[in-house]
Short mmCIF file of C-alpha atoms in Angstrom, two decimals:
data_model
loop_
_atom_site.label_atom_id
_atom_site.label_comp_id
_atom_site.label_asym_id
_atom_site.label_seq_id
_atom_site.Cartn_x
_atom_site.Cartn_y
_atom_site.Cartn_z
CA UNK A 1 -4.87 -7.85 10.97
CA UNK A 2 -1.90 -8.40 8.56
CA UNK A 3 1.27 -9.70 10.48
CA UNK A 4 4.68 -10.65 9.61
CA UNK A 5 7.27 -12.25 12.25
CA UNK A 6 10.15 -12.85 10.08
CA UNK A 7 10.97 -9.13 8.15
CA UNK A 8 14.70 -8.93 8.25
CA UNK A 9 14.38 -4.87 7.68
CA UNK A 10 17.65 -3.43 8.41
CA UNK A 11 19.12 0.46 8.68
CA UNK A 12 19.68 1.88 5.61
CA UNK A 13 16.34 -0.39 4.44
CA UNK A 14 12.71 0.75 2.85
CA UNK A 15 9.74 -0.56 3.14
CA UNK A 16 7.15 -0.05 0.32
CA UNK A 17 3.49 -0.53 1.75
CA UNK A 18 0.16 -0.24 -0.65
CA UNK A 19 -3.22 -0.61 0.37
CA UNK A 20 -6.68 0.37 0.08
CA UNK A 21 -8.17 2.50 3.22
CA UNK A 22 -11.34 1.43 4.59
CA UNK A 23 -14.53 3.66 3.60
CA UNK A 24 -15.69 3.45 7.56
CA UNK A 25 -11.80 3.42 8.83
CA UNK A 26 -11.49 5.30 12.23
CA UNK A 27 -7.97 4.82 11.80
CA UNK A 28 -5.60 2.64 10.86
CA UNK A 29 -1.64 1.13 12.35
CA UNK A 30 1.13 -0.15 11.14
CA UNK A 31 4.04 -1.14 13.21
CA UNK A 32 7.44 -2.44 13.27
CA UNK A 33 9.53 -3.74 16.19
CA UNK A 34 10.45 -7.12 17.49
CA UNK A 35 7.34 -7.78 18.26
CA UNK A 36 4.27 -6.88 19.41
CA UNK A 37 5.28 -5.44 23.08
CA UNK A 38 8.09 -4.24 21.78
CA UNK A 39 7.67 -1.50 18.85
CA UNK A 40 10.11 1.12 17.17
CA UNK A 41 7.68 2.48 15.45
CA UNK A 42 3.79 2.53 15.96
CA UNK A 43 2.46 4.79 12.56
CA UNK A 44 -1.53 5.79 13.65
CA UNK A 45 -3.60 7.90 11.30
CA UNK A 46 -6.77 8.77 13.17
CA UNK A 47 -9.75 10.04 11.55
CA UNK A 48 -11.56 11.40 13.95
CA UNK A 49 -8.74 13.75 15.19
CA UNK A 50 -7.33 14.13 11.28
CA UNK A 51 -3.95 13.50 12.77
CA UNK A 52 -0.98 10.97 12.61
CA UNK A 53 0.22 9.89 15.58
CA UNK A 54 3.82 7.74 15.95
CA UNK A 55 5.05 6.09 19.14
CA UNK A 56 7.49 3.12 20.08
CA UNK A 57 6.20 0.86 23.20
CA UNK A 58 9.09 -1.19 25.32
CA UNK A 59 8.11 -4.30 27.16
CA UNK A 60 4.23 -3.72 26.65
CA UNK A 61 4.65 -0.21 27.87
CA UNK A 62 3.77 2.98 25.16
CA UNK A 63 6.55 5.95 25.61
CA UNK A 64 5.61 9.65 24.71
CA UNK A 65 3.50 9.94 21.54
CA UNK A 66 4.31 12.59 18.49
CA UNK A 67 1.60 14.01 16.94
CA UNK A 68 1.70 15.15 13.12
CA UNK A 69 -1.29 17.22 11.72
CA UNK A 70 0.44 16.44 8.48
CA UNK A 71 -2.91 14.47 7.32
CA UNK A 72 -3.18 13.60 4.11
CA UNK A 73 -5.50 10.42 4.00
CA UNK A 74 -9.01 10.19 3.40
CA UNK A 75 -11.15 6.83 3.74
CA UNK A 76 -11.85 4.85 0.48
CA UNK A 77 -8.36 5.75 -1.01
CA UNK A 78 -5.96 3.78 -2.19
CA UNK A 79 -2.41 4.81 -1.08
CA UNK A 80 1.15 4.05 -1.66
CA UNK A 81 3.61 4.76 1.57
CA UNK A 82 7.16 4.27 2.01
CA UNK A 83 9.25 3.66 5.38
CA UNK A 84 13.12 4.28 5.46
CA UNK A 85 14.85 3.01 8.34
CA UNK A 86 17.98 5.26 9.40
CA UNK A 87 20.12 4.43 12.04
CA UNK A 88 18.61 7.35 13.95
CA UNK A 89 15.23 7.98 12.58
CA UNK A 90 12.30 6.65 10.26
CA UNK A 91 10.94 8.80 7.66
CA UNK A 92 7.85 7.62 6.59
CA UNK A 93 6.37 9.32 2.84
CA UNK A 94 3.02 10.22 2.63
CA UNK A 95 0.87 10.61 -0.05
CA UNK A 96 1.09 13.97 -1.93
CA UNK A 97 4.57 14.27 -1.07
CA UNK A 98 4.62 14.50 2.73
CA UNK A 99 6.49 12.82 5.13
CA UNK A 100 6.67 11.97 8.86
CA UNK A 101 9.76 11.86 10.91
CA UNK A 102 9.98 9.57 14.23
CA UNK A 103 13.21 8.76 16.29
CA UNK A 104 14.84 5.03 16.41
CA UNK A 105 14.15 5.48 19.84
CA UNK A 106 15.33 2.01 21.02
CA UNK A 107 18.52 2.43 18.56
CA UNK A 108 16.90 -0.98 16.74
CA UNK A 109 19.83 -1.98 14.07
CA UNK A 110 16.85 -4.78 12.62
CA UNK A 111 13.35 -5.16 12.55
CA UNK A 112 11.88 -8.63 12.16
CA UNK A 113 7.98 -7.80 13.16
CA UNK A 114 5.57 -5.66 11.34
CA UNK A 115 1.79 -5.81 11.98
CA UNK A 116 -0.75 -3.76 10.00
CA UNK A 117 -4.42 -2.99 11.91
CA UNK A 118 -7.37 -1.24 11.55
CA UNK A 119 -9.34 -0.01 8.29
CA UNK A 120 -6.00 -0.68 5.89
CA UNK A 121 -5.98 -3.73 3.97
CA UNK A 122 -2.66 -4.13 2.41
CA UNK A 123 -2.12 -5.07 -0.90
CA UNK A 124 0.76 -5.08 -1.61
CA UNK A 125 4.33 -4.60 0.41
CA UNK A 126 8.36 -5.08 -1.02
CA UNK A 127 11.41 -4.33 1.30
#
C-alpha cells in the first residue's frame, strides 16, 4: 500500500502515475479524496471481470459504482496513467490512448489524500 496524506492536487491539476502491474494482480486501486472514508475518486481495474470500475465513498459509505469495459491492462506490464482533475469531472488516460471519465461527485475543489492498493507498485508519480 502506497499512501500520501499531504497531495495538494487542485482543479485544473494532473497527476502522472507509473508503475509496474503485478504478474498475479487480481486488481489493483488508486484513490484520491480527503482521506480514506472519504474518496472522489476510487479507480479499480479488476482482472477477473476485465473491467474498470470508479466510485467516490462519503463518510465510509461507497455511492453508485460506474463500470468501464474500456480494459486495457494486462498483469506484468508496466504502465504510464494520467489523472486530470476538472472542476466537474476526472478524466483518467489509459494506456493505448483510452480514457475513463468519472464525476467530481462531492464538487472537491482539492485533494490532499491518494492511496494506491493492490497488485500496482508505483514507481514513479509527479503532480
Amino acid at each position: 500500500k502506497f499512501e500520501i496524506f499531504n497531495l495538494d492536487m487542485k482543479t485544473g491539476d494532473t497527476l502522472k502515475i507509473k508503475g509496474k502491474i503485478s504478474e498475479d494482480a487480481d486488481d489493483f486501486s488508486i484513490n484520491l479524496g480527503c482521506r480514506s472514508s472519504d474518496l472522489a475518486l476510487h479507480f479499480n481495474p479488476r482482472f477477473n471481470e476485465s473491467v474498470i470500475v470508479c466510485n467516490s465513498r462519503c463518510s465510509d459509505a461507497w455511492q453508485a459504482e460506474h463500470r468501464d469495459d474500456n480494459f486495457c491492462f494486462s498483469k506484468g506490464s508496466t504502465i504510464k496513467m494520467t489523472i486530470e482533475m476538472l472542476a466537474d469531472k476526472f478524466r483518467v488516460k489509459l494506456p493505448e490512448g483510452r480514457e475513463v471519465e468519472f464525476p467530481n461527485r462531492h464538487c472537491y475543489d482539492e485533494i490532499s489524500y491518494m492511496s494506491v492498493k493492490g497488485g500496482f507498485r508505483v514507481t514513479s508519480f509527479k503532480l
